[in-house]
mmCIF file of C-alpha atoms and ligand atoms in Angstrom:
data_model
loop_
_atom_site.group_PDB
_atom_site.id
_atom_site.type_symbol
_atom_site.label_atom_id
_atom_site.label_comp_id
_atom_site.label_asym_id
_atom_site.label_seq_id
_atom_site.Cartn_x
_atom_site.Cartn_y
_atom_site.Cartn_z
ATOM 1 C CA UNK A 1469 -9.588 35.640 4.245
ATOM 2 C CA UNK A 1470 -9.283 32.370 2.319
ATOM 3 C CA UNK A 1471 -11.865 29.720 3.211
ATOM 4 C CA UNK A 1472 -10.504 26.671 5.031
ATOM 5 C CA UNK A 1473 -10.675 23.498 2.942
ATOM 6 C CA UNK A 1474 -11.737 20.321 4.682
ATOM 7 C CA UNK A 1475 -10.855 17.018 3.051
ATOM 8 C CA UNK A 1476 -12.133 13.659 4.245
ATOM 9 C CA UNK A 1477 -9.595 10.853 3.722
ATOM 10 C CA UNK A 1478 -10.614 7.194 3.431
ATOM 11 C CA UNK A 1479 -8.047 4.369 3.637
ATOM 12 C CA UNK A 1480 -8.783 0.638 3.343
ATOM 13 C CA UNK A 1481 -5.911 -0.692 1.209
ATOM 14 C CA UNK A 1482 -4.762 -3.397 3.641
ATOM 15 C CA UNK A 1483 -5.722 -4.176 7.247
ATOM 16 C CA UNK A 1484 -6.463 -0.714 8.642
ATOM 17 C CA UNK A 1485 -9.872 0.906 8.236
ATOM 18 C CA UNK A 1486 -9.323 4.613 8.627
ATOM 19 C CA UNK A 1487 -11.225 7.861 8.044
ATOM 20 C CA UNK A 1488 -9.812 11.297 8.768
ATOM 21 C CA UNK A 1489 -10.677 14.969 8.399
ATOM 22 C CA UNK A 1490 -7.764 17.277 7.520
ATOM 23 C CA UNK A 1491 -7.844 21.083 7.259
ATOM 24 C CA UNK A 1492 -5.901 22.787 4.455
ATOM 25 C CA UNK A 1493 -3.808 19.666 3.865
ATOM 26 C CA UNK A 1494 -1.774 20.184 7.047
ATOM 27 C CA UNK A 1495 -3.899 20.073 10.178
ATOM 28 C CA UNK A 1496 -5.515 16.864 11.434
ATOM 29 C CA UNK A 1497 -8.988 17.402 12.913
ATOM 30 C CA UNK A 1498 -9.537 13.671 13.342
ATOM 31 C CA UNK A 1499 -7.777 10.478 12.277
ATOM 32 C CA UNK A 1500 -9.688 7.354 13.307
ATOM 33 C CA UNK A 1501 -7.724 4.152 12.682
ATOM 34 C CA UNK A 1502 -9.167 0.712 13.287
ATOM 35 C CA UNK A 1503 -6.460 -1.925 13.010
ATOM 36 C CA UNK A 1504 -7.328 -5.563 12.297
ATOM 37 C CA UNK A 1505 -3.925 -6.811 13.501
ATOM 38 C CA UNK A 1506 -5.348 -8.953 16.297
ATOM 39 C CA UNK A 1507 -7.593 -10.801 13.798
ATOM 40 C CA UNK A 1508 -4.835 -11.511 11.257
ATOM 41 C CA UNK A 1509 -2.207 -12.296 13.915
ATOM 42 C CA UNK A 1510 -3.684 -15.765 14.293
ATOM 43 C CA UNK A 1511 -2.924 -16.537 10.612
ATOM 44 C CA UNK A 1512 0.602 -15.081 10.626
ATOM 45 C CA UNK A 1513 -0.285 -12.444 8.008
ATOM 46 C CA UNK A 1514 -3.152 -10.520 6.418
ATOM 47 C CA UNK A 1515 -5.959 -12.717 5.009
ATOM 48 C CA UNK A 1516 -7.421 -10.632 2.157
ATOM 49 C CA UNK A 1517 -11.036 -11.886 2.378
ATOM 50 C CA UNK A 1518 -11.151 -11.301 6.118
ATOM 51 C CA UNK A 1519 -9.708 -7.821 5.677
ATOM 52 C CA UNK A 1520 -12.404 -6.855 3.141
ATOM 53 C CA UNK A 1521 -15.174 -8.197 5.361
ATOM 54 C CA UNK A 1522 -13.906 -6.280 8.394
ATOM 55 C CA UNK A 1523 -13.685 -3.049 6.371
ATOM 56 C CA UNK A 1524 -17.319 -3.413 5.222
ATOM 57 C CA UNK A 1525 -18.569 -4.034 8.745
ATOM 58 C CA UNK A 1526 -16.899 -1.034 10.290
ATOM 59 C CA UNK A 1527 -16.337 1.702 7.732
ATOM 60 C CA UNK A 1528 -19.598 3.580 8.251
ATOM 61 C CA UNK A 1529 -19.038 3.818 12.003
ATOM 62 C CA UNK A 1530 -15.438 4.932 11.511
ATOM 63 C CA UNK A 1531 -16.660 7.688 9.166
ATOM 64 C CA UNK A 1532 -19.219 8.884 11.730
ATOM 65 C CA UNK A 1533 -16.557 8.889 14.472
ATOM 66 C CA UNK A 1534 -14.206 10.922 12.271
ATOM 67 C CA UNK A 1535 -16.865 13.589 11.699
ATOM 68 C CA UNK A 1536 -17.790 13.658 15.387
ATOM 69 C CA UNK A 1537 -14.219 13.987 16.614
ATOM 70 C CA UNK A 1538 -13.504 16.737 14.075
ATOM 71 C CA UNK A 1539 -16.735 18.440 15.129
ATOM 72 C CA UNK A 1540 -17.880 18.922 11.536
ATOM 73 C CA UNK A 1541 -20.833 17.734 9.463
ATOM 74 C CA UNK A 1542 -20.686 15.886 6.159
ATOM 75 C CA UNK A 1543 -22.058 19.039 4.576
ATOM 76 C CA UNK A 1544 -18.983 21.043 5.629
ATOM 77 C CA UNK A 1545 -16.564 18.692 3.858
ATOM 78 C CA UNK A 1546 -15.124 20.039 0.577
ATOM 79 C CA UNK A 1547 -13.841 16.802 -0.936
ATOM 80 C CA UNK A 1548 -13.638 13.049 -0.373
ATOM 81 C CA UNK A 1549 -10.186 11.544 -0.976
ATOM 82 C CA UNK A 1550 -9.898 7.768 -1.166
ATOM 83 C CA UNK A 1551 -7.036 5.331 -1.676
ATOM 84 C CA UNK A 1552 -7.677 3.485 -4.952
ATOM 85 C CA UNK A 1553 -4.346 1.620 -5.133
ATOM 86 C CA UNK A 1554 -1.971 -0.032 -4.655
ATOM 87 C CA UNK A 1555 -3.179 -2.622 -2.168
ATOM 88 C CA UNK A 1556 -5.437 -5.653 -1.800
ATOM 89 C CA UNK A 1557 -8.127 -5.402 -4.443
ATOM 90 C CA UNK A 1558 -11.066 -6.476 -2.242
ATOM 91 C CA UNK A 1559 -9.959 -4.202 0.589
ATOM 92 C CA UNK A 1560 -9.457 -1.230 -1.747
ATOM 93 C CA UNK A 1561 -12.880 -1.797 -3.303
ATOM 94 C CA UNK A 1562 -14.603 -1.309 0.055
ATOM 95 C CA UNK A 1563 -13.100 2.169 0.490
ATOM 96 C CA UNK A 1564 -13.576 3.121 -3.162
ATOM 97 C CA UNK A 1565 -17.229 1.988 -3.236
ATOM 98 C CA UNK A 1566 -17.959 3.700 0.059
ATOM 99 C CA UNK A 1567 -16.335 6.958 -1.080
ATOM 100 C CA UNK A 1568 -18.246 6.853 -4.372
ATOM 101 C CA UNK A 1569 -21.519 6.359 -2.470
ATOM 102 C CA UNK A 1570 -20.744 9.318 -0.195
ATOM 103 C CA UNK A 1571 -19.757 11.483 -3.142
ATOM 104 C CA UNK A 1572 -22.954 10.549 -4.996
ATOM 105 C CA UNK A 1573 -25.332 11.332 -2.135
ATOM 106 C CA UNK A 1574 -23.581 14.519 -0.965
ATOM 107 C CA UNK A 1575 -22.493 15.871 -4.354
ATOM 108 C CA UNK A 1576 -18.973 16.404 -2.920
ATOM 109 C CA UNK A 1577 -16.033 15.921 -5.298
ATOM 110 C CA UNK A 1578 -14.225 12.592 -5.279
ATOM 111 C CA UNK A 1579 -10.406 12.502 -5.331
ATOM 112 C CA UNK A 1580 -8.465 9.313 -6.172
ATOM 113 C CA UNK A 1581 -5.280 8.982 -4.096
ATOM 114 C CA UNK A 1582 -2.287 6.720 -4.659
ATOM 115 C CA UNK A 1583 -1.405 5.048 -1.341
ATOM 116 C CA UNK A 1584 2.352 5.529 -1.839
ATOM 117 C CA UNK A 1585 1.925 9.225 -2.570
ATOM 118 C CA UNK A 1586 -0.220 9.275 0.578
ATOM 119 C CA UNK A 1587 2.670 7.889 2.650
ATOM 120 C CA UNK A 1588 4.892 10.695 1.345
ATOM 121 C CA UNK A 1589 2.204 13.294 2.218
ATOM 122 C CA UNK A 1590 2.064 11.946 5.801
ATOM 123 C CA UNK A 1591 5.144 14.079 6.389
ATOM 124 C CA UNK A 1592 3.286 17.320 5.530
ATOM 125 C CA UNK A 1593 1.120 16.715 8.599
ATOM 126 C CA UNK A 1594 4.088 16.383 10.957
ATOM 127 C CA UNK A 1595 6.256 19.106 9.408
ATOM 128 C CA UNK A 1596 4.161 22.153 8.559
ATOM 129 C CA UNK A 1597 7.088 23.892 6.861
ATOM 130 C CA UNK A 1598 8.048 20.936 4.629
ATOM 131 C CA UNK A 1599 7.689 21.534 0.891
ATOM 132 C CA UNK A 1600 9.024 19.764 -2.210
ATOM 133 C CA UNK A 1601 11.526 19.324 -3.744
ATOM 134 C CA UNK A 1602 13.062 16.557 -1.647
ATOM 135 C CA UNK A 1603 14.289 12.979 -1.783
ATOM 136 C CA UNK A 1604 11.853 10.492 -0.256
ATOM 137 C CA UNK A 1605 12.673 6.999 0.952
ATOM 138 C CA UNK A 1606 9.396 5.069 1.100
ATOM 139 C CA UNK A 1607 9.814 1.984 3.271
ATOM 140 C CA UNK A 1608 6.640 0.061 4.035
ATOM 141 C CA UNK A 1609 5.154 -3.410 4.207
ATOM 142 C CA UNK A 1610 4.531 -3.572 0.478
ATOM 143 C CA UNK A 1611 6.916 -0.989 -0.984
ATOM 144 C CA UNK A 1612 10.516 0.204 -1.045
ATOM 145 C CA UNK A 1613 11.177 3.216 -3.246
ATOM 146 C CA UNK A 1614 13.599 6.085 -3.584
ATOM 147 C CA UNK A 1615 11.550 8.894 -5.088
ATOM 148 C CA UNK A 1616 12.466 12.373 -6.220
ATOM 149 C CA UNK A 1617 9.499 14.494 -5.105
ATOM 150 C CA UNK A 1618 9.725 17.373 -7.575
ATOM 151 C CA UNK A 1619 6.448 19.033 -6.548
ATOM 152 C CA UNK A 1620 3.302 17.953 -4.676
ATOM 153 C CA UNK A 1621 2.104 16.037 -7.742
ATOM 154 C CA UNK A 1622 5.251 15.403 -9.676
ATOM 155 C CA UNK A 1623 7.433 12.387 -8.865
ATOM 156 C CA UNK A 1624 10.355 10.606 -10.410
ATOM 157 C CA UNK A 1625 11.210 7.067 -9.389
ATOM 158 C CA UNK A 1626 14.955 6.785 -8.747
ATOM 159 C CA UNK A 1627 15.158 3.305 -7.229
ATOM 160 C CA UNK A 1628 13.002 0.418 -6.080
ATOM 161 C CA UNK A 1629 13.271 -3.065 -4.683
ATOM 162 C CA UNK A 1630 13.946 -5.815 -7.180
ATOM 163 C CA UNK A 1631 12.357 -8.476 -4.969
ATOM 164 C CA UNK A 1632 10.869 -8.199 -1.460
ATOM 165 C CA UNK A 1633 9.670 -4.962 0.083
ATOM 166 C CA UNK A 1634 11.637 -4.083 3.212
ATOM 167 C CA UNK A 1635 8.611 -4.561 5.530
ATOM 168 C CA UNK A 1636 7.973 -7.943 3.942
ATOM 169 C CA UNK A 1637 11.573 -8.934 4.819
ATOM 170 C CA UNK A 1638 11.070 -7.781 8.441
ATOM 171 C CA UNK A 1639 7.783 -9.690 8.700
ATOM 172 C CA UNK A 1640 9.153 -12.861 7.098
ATOM 173 C CA UNK A 1641 12.265 -12.952 9.307
ATOM 174 C CA UNK A 1642 10.122 -12.380 12.407
ATOM 175 C CA UNK A 1643 7.744 -15.186 11.424
ATOM 176 C CA UNK A 1644 10.556 -17.667 10.802
ATOM 177 C CA UNK A 1645 12.236 -17.000 14.144
ATOM 178 C CA UNK A 1646 8.879 -17.215 15.906
ATOM 179 C CA UNK A 1647 8.151 -13.589 16.817
ATOM 180 C CA UNK A 1648 4.709 -13.455 15.193
ATOM 181 C CA UNK A 1649 2.930 -10.879 13.008
ATOM 182 C CA UNK A 1650 3.551 -8.039 12.295
ATOM 183 C CA UNK A 1651 7.230 -8.650 12.816
ATOM 184 C CA UNK A 1652 8.741 -5.222 12.208
ATOM 185 C CA UNK A 1653 7.943 -3.731 15.631
ATOM 186 C CA UNK A 1654 8.934 -6.997 17.374
ATOM 187 C CA UNK A 1655 12.335 -7.096 15.677
ATOM 188 C CA UNK A 1656 12.829 -3.429 16.581
ATOM 189 C CA UNK A 1657 12.267 -4.178 20.302
ATOM 190 C CA UNK A 1658 14.222 -7.460 20.505
ATOM 191 C CA UNK A 1659 17.218 -6.059 18.583
ATOM 192 C CA UNK A 1660 17.835 -3.627 21.460
ATOM 193 C CA UNK A 1661 18.828 -6.586 23.662
ATOM 194 C CA UNK A 1662 21.289 -8.028 21.116
ATOM 195 C CA UNK A 1663 24.579 -7.265 19.401
ATOM 196 C CA UNK A 1664 25.007 -7.015 15.616
ATOM 197 C CA UNK A 1665 27.674 -9.744 15.731
ATOM 198 C CA UNK A 1666 26.340 -12.187 13.107
ATOM 199 C CA UNK A 1667 27.799 -11.808 9.643
ATOM 200 C CA UNK A 1668 25.095 -11.459 6.983
ATOM 201 C CA UNK A 1669 25.303 -10.777 3.234
ATOM 202 C CA UNK A 1670 24.870 -7.166 2.083
ATOM 203 C CA UNK A 1671 23.476 -6.620 -1.411
ATOM 204 C CA UNK A 1672 24.636 -3.473 -3.171
ATOM 205 C CA UNK A 1673 23.442 -2.992 -6.731
ATOM 206 C CA UNK A 1674 25.068 -0.652 -9.254
ATOM 207 C CA UNK A 1675 22.091 1.664 -9.508
ATOM 208 C CA UNK A 1676 19.705 2.947 -6.821
ATOM 209 C CA UNK A 1677 17.661 -0.274 -6.611
ATOM 210 C CA UNK A 1678 17.449 -2.482 -3.527
ATOM 211 C CA UNK A 1679 17.371 -6.235 -2.979
ATOM 212 C CA UNK A 1680 16.367 -7.776 0.354
ATOM 213 C CA UNK A 1681 15.721 -11.412 -0.560
ATOM 214 C CA UNK A 1682 19.392 -12.425 -0.019
ATOM 215 C CA UNK A 1683 19.546 -11.298 3.589
ATOM 216 C CA UNK A 1684 16.101 -12.723 4.291
ATOM 217 C CA UNK A 1685 17.083 -16.137 2.921
ATOM 218 C CA UNK A 1686 20.415 -16.045 4.796
ATOM 219 C CA UNK A 1687 18.595 -15.535 8.096
ATOM 220 C CA UNK A 1688 16.024 -18.236 7.354
ATOM 221 C CA UNK A 1689 18.869 -20.685 6.562
ATOM 222 C CA UNK A 1690 20.907 -19.684 9.631
ATOM 223 C CA UNK A 1691 17.914 -20.215 11.873
ATOM 224 C CA UNK A 1692 17.051 -23.602 10.327
ATOM 225 C CA UNK A 1693 20.654 -24.792 10.673
ATOM 226 C CA UNK A 1694 20.944 -23.524 14.243
ATOM 227 C CA UNK A 1695 17.552 -23.045 15.941
ATOM 228 C CA UNK A 1696 19.314 -22.039 19.187
ATOM 229 C CA UNK A 1697 20.976 -19.037 17.622
ATOM 230 C CA UNK A 1698 20.484 -15.909 19.753
ATOM 231 C CA UNK A 1699 17.376 -14.218 18.354
ATOM 232 C CA UNK A 1700 18.242 -10.794 19.735
ATOM 233 C CA UNK A 1701 21.673 -10.894 18.042
ATOM 234 C CA UNK A 1702 20.018 -12.061 14.833
ATOM 235 C CA UNK A 1703 17.540 -9.149 14.933
ATOM 236 C CA UNK A 1704 20.305 -6.633 15.693
ATOM 237 C CA UNK A 1705 22.464 -7.980 12.847
ATOM 238 C CA UNK A 1706 19.527 -7.988 10.404
ATOM 239 C CA UNK A 1707 18.618 -4.376 11.216
ATOM 240 C CA UNK A 1708 22.235 -3.244 10.916
ATOM 241 C CA UNK A 1709 22.702 -4.758 7.456
ATOM 242 C CA UNK A 1710 19.343 -3.664 6.091
ATOM 243 C CA UNK A 1711 19.925 -0.107 7.367
ATOM 244 C CA UNK A 1712 23.368 -0.070 5.745
ATOM 245 C CA UNK A 1713 21.699 -0.864 2.403
ATOM 246 C CA UNK A 1714 19.227 2.004 2.838
ATOM 247 C CA UNK A 1715 21.867 4.536 3.892
ATOM 248 C CA UNK A 1716 24.194 3.565 1.010
ATOM 249 C CA UNK A 1717 21.537 4.204 -1.643
ATOM 250 C CA UNK A 1718 20.354 7.422 -0.014
ATOM 251 C CA UNK A 1719 23.965 8.698 0.001
ATOM 252 C CA UNK A 1720 24.358 7.749 -3.667
ATOM 253 C CA UNK A 1721 21.104 9.526 -4.608
ATOM 254 C CA UNK A 1722 22.103 12.663 -2.706
ATOM 255 C CA UNK A 1723 25.534 12.729 -4.340
ATOM 256 C CA UNK A 1724 23.975 12.267 -7.747
ATOM 257 C CA UNK A 1725 21.021 14.663 -7.464
ATOM 258 C CA UNK A 1726 22.128 17.120 -4.717
ATOM 259 C CA UNK A 1727 19.036 17.030 -2.505
ATOM 260 C CA UNK A 1728 19.172 19.018 0.732
ATOM 261 C CA UNK A 1729 16.104 17.357 2.298
ATOM 262 C CA UNK A 1730 15.540 13.660 2.942
ATOM 263 C CA UNK A 1731 12.031 12.536 3.863
ATOM 264 C CA UNK A 1732 11.389 9.027 5.145
ATOM 265 C CA UNK A 1733 7.898 7.517 4.934
ATOM 266 C CA UNK A 1734 5.969 4.252 5.398
ATOM 267 C CA UNK A 1735 5.480 1.769 8.235
ATOM 268 C CA UNK A 1736 9.143 0.770 8.497
ATOM 269 C CA UNK A 1737 10.098 4.413 9.137
ATOM 270 C CA UNK A 1738 8.867 3.753 12.690
ATOM 271 C CA UNK A 1739 11.969 1.629 13.221
ATOM 272 C CA UNK A 1740 14.163 3.158 15.924
ATOM 273 C CA UNK A 1741 17.473 1.805 14.589
ATOM 274 C CA UNK A 1742 16.754 3.155 11.092
ATOM 275 C CA UNK A 1743 15.763 6.547 12.564
ATOM 276 C CA UNK A 1744 18.966 6.714 14.616
ATOM 277 C CA UNK A 1745 21.052 5.858 11.573
ATOM 278 C CA UNK A 1746 19.485 8.645 9.510
ATOM 279 C CA UNK A 1747 19.788 11.098 12.428
ATOM 280 C CA UNK A 1748 23.526 10.316 12.503
ATOM 281 C CA UNK A 1749 23.646 10.762 8.739
ATOM 282 C CA UNK A 1750 21.960 14.176 9.053
ATOM 283 C CA UNK A 1751 24.484 15.286 11.701
ATOM 284 C CA UNK A 1752 27.373 14.594 9.362
ATOM 285 C CA UNK A 1753 25.912 16.224 6.235
ATOM 286 C CA UNK A 1754 24.057 19.382 5.164
ATOM 287 C CA UNK A 1755 20.905 17.306 4.648
ATOM 288 C CA UNK A 1756 17.833 17.740 6.865
ATOM 289 C CA UNK A 1757 15.987 14.519 7.649
ATOM 290 C CA UNK A 1758 12.221 14.299 8.253
ATOM 291 C CA UNK A 1759 9.998 11.418 9.448
ATOM 292 C CA UNK A 1760 6.266 11.392 10.163
ATOM 293 C CA UNK A 1761 5.237 11.034 13.802
ATOM 294 C CA UNK A 1762 4.860 7.285 14.530
ATOM 295 C CA UNK A 1763 1.082 7.041 14.066
ATOM 296 C CA UNK A 1764 1.416 8.634 10.616
ATOM 297 C CA UNK A 1765 4.103 6.165 9.463
ATOM 298 C CA UNK A 1766 1.785 3.164 9.266
ATOM 299 C CA UNK A 1767 -1.465 3.182 7.268
ATOM 300 C CA UNK A 1768 -3.892 5.976 8.158
ATOM 301 C CA UNK A 1769 -6.423 8.168 6.370
ATOM 302 C CA UNK A 1770 -4.930 11.538 7.411
ATOM 303 C CA UNK A 1771 -2.048 11.032 4.967
ATOM 304 C CA UNK A 1772 -4.619 10.250 2.224
ATOM 305 C CA UNK A 1773 -6.547 13.441 3.035
ATOM 306 C CA UNK A 1774 -3.303 15.484 3.018
ATOM 307 C CA UNK A 1775 -2.357 14.084 -0.384
ATOM 308 C CA UNK A 1776 -5.941 14.541 -1.632
ATOM 309 C CA UNK A 1777 -5.863 18.209 -0.591
ATOM 310 C CA UNK A 1778 -3.023 18.998 -3.016
ATOM 311 C CA UNK A 1779 -4.836 17.126 -5.790
ATOM 312 C CA UNK A 1780 -8.057 18.997 -4.944
ATOM 313 C CA UNK A 1781 -6.479 22.451 -5.185
ATOM 314 C CA UNK A 1782 -4.875 21.321 -8.436
ATOM 315 C CA UNK A 1783 -8.364 20.629 -9.826
ATOM 316 C CA UNK A 1784 -8.031 16.837 -9.936
ATOM 317 C CA UNK A 1785 -11.398 15.078 -9.723
ATOM 318 C CA UNK A 1786 -12.386 11.430 -10.077
ATOM 319 C CA UNK A 1787 -15.841 10.297 -11.144
ATOM 320 C CA UNK A 1788 -18.143 7.433 -10.241
ATOM 321 C CA UNK A 1789 -16.341 5.135 -12.682
ATOM 322 C CA UNK A 1790 -13.344 5.119 -10.305
ATOM 323 C CA UNK A 1791 -12.023 1.614 -9.749
ATOM 324 C CA UNK A 1792 -9.498 -0.017 -7.415
ATOM 325 C CA UNK A 1793 -6.085 -0.603 -9.011
ATOM 326 C CA UNK A 1794 -4.154 -3.163 -6.903
ATOM 327 C CA UNK A 1795 -0.817 -2.547 -8.661
ATOM 328 C CA UNK A 1796 -1.121 1.217 -9.160
ATOM 329 C CA UNK A 1797 2.255 2.896 -9.706
ATOM 330 C CA UNK A 1798 3.284 6.332 -8.531
ATOM 331 C CA UNK A 1799 1.783 8.989 -10.793
ATOM 332 C CA UNK A 1800 0.101 6.433 -13.011
ATOM 333 C CA UNK A 1801 -2.904 8.114 -14.648
ATOM 334 C CA UNK A 1802 -6.326 6.892 -13.491
ATOM 335 C CA UNK A 1803 -7.567 4.088 -15.722
ATOM 336 C CA UNK A 1804 -11.307 3.807 -16.193
HETATM 337 O O1 KG4 B 591 3.002 1.420 5.688
HETATM 338 P P1 KG4 B 591 2.427 0.197 6.277
HETATM 339 O O2 KG4 B 591 1.420 0.358 7.376
HETATM 340 O O3 KG4 B 591 1.760 -0.707 5.185
HETATM 341 C C1 KG4 B 591 2.061 -0.711 3.826
HETATM 342 O O4 KG4 B 591 1.686 0.253 3.102
HETATM 343 O O5 KG4 B 591 2.690 -1.697 3.379
HETATM 344 O O6 KG4 B 591 3.664 -0.667 6.785
HETATM 345 C C2 KG4 B 591 3.513 -1.846 7.501
HETATM 346 C C3 KG4 B 591 4.896 -2.439 7.687
HETATM 347 C C4 KG4 B 591 4.887 -3.859 8.239
HETATM 348 O O7 KG4 B 591 5.737 -4.653 7.423
HETATM 349 C C5 KG4 B 591 5.464 -3.700 9.637
HETATM 350 O O8 KG4 B 591 6.179 -4.832 10.084
HETATM 351 C C6 KG4 B 591 6.380 -2.511 9.437
HETATM 352 O O9 KG4 B 591 5.645 -1.644 8.623
HETATM 353 N N1 KG4 B 591 6.742 -1.839 10.718
HETATM 354 C C7 KG4 B 591 8.001 -1.824 11.211
HETATM 355 C C8 KG4 B 591 7.937 -1.139 12.455
HETATM 356 N N2 KG4 B 591 6.639 -0.760 12.659
HETATM 357 C C9 KG4 B 591 5.927 -1.184 11.567
HETATM 358 N N3 KG4 B 591 9.147 -2.331 10.719
HETATM 359 C C10 KG4 B 591 10.273 -2.179 11.463
HETATM 360 N N4 KG4 B 591 10.281 -1.549 12.667
HETATM 361 C C11 KG4 B 591 9.156 -1.022 13.189
HETATM 362 N N5 KG4 B 591 9.191 -0.412 14.379
HETATM 363 ZN ZN1 ZN B 592 0.954 1.741 3.629
#
């Protein structure tokens, strides 16, 4: 019988401190997530220095909790996978330095994980049967990508945002209309009480890229001109238009490349309107649609461990020169 492989994942790229233990890349034994949302809420967004400080204070305890909940010892772990980019440099450095320290004292291999590839791998934890190739729509606070996932480690970028990330647009709109941070979940809830009756501009580009700054600016202007505008209607209209942009590009990519599986990943994939739209899309096509369970959409270390597992079995190892790369691209080789 093949030995089970246990990978520890460590994630500190933004405002979640998370450590997880995953078995064979697919089964979560523990996934401890400490969110700093209530601290940053007061400032209307993530304050990088505060995020780094919070990570430092808590990471060792989170690691101990993850081992305890998984009922394993540090000695039983086969590899330590850590997010080394993209993200906030100070926040990333806490996880990277901590993982390097652990690797040094235990002699366990270190694996450098790209956060975006981690989001994609979050789906392997929810759908045990899911395997590449597939089309992945990554929609998160900092990223919007259409990616062809050729194999576990082989990606081709088909489209990306030319300006704001989709989550950024959600958060900005929410802040302007006074819903607070993080805005995505608040817009999702309020939109259910409104009608998509406000006309907003839709940006369709010729290729598979996205642009969300036009709709964001239109809403900001509408709200400034008419502060009494119905917020629920505004949220419903915003979600409708933004979803239309996503669905249009996904359809184009599927027509062009003939994918039969569509995987959605990242924090914004928690959005109920977007999920419904893609469920409808799946009903009317031969394409199967997959999303991670809600807790695996937003930042967590289980997705980093799952991604790290496939790198581990592929022989990928990082060394103690590993550094944080705030603007790391998908598949970019590790720079020393
Ligand atoms: O993936 P994530 O945790 O962080 C990044 O890697 O960027 O995504 C966070 C983003 C935030 O912009 C948040 O507003 C958004 O995900 N989000 C949502 C929902 N839940 C989280 N956006 C729309 N609807 C939601 N239900
Ligand atoms: Zn993320």
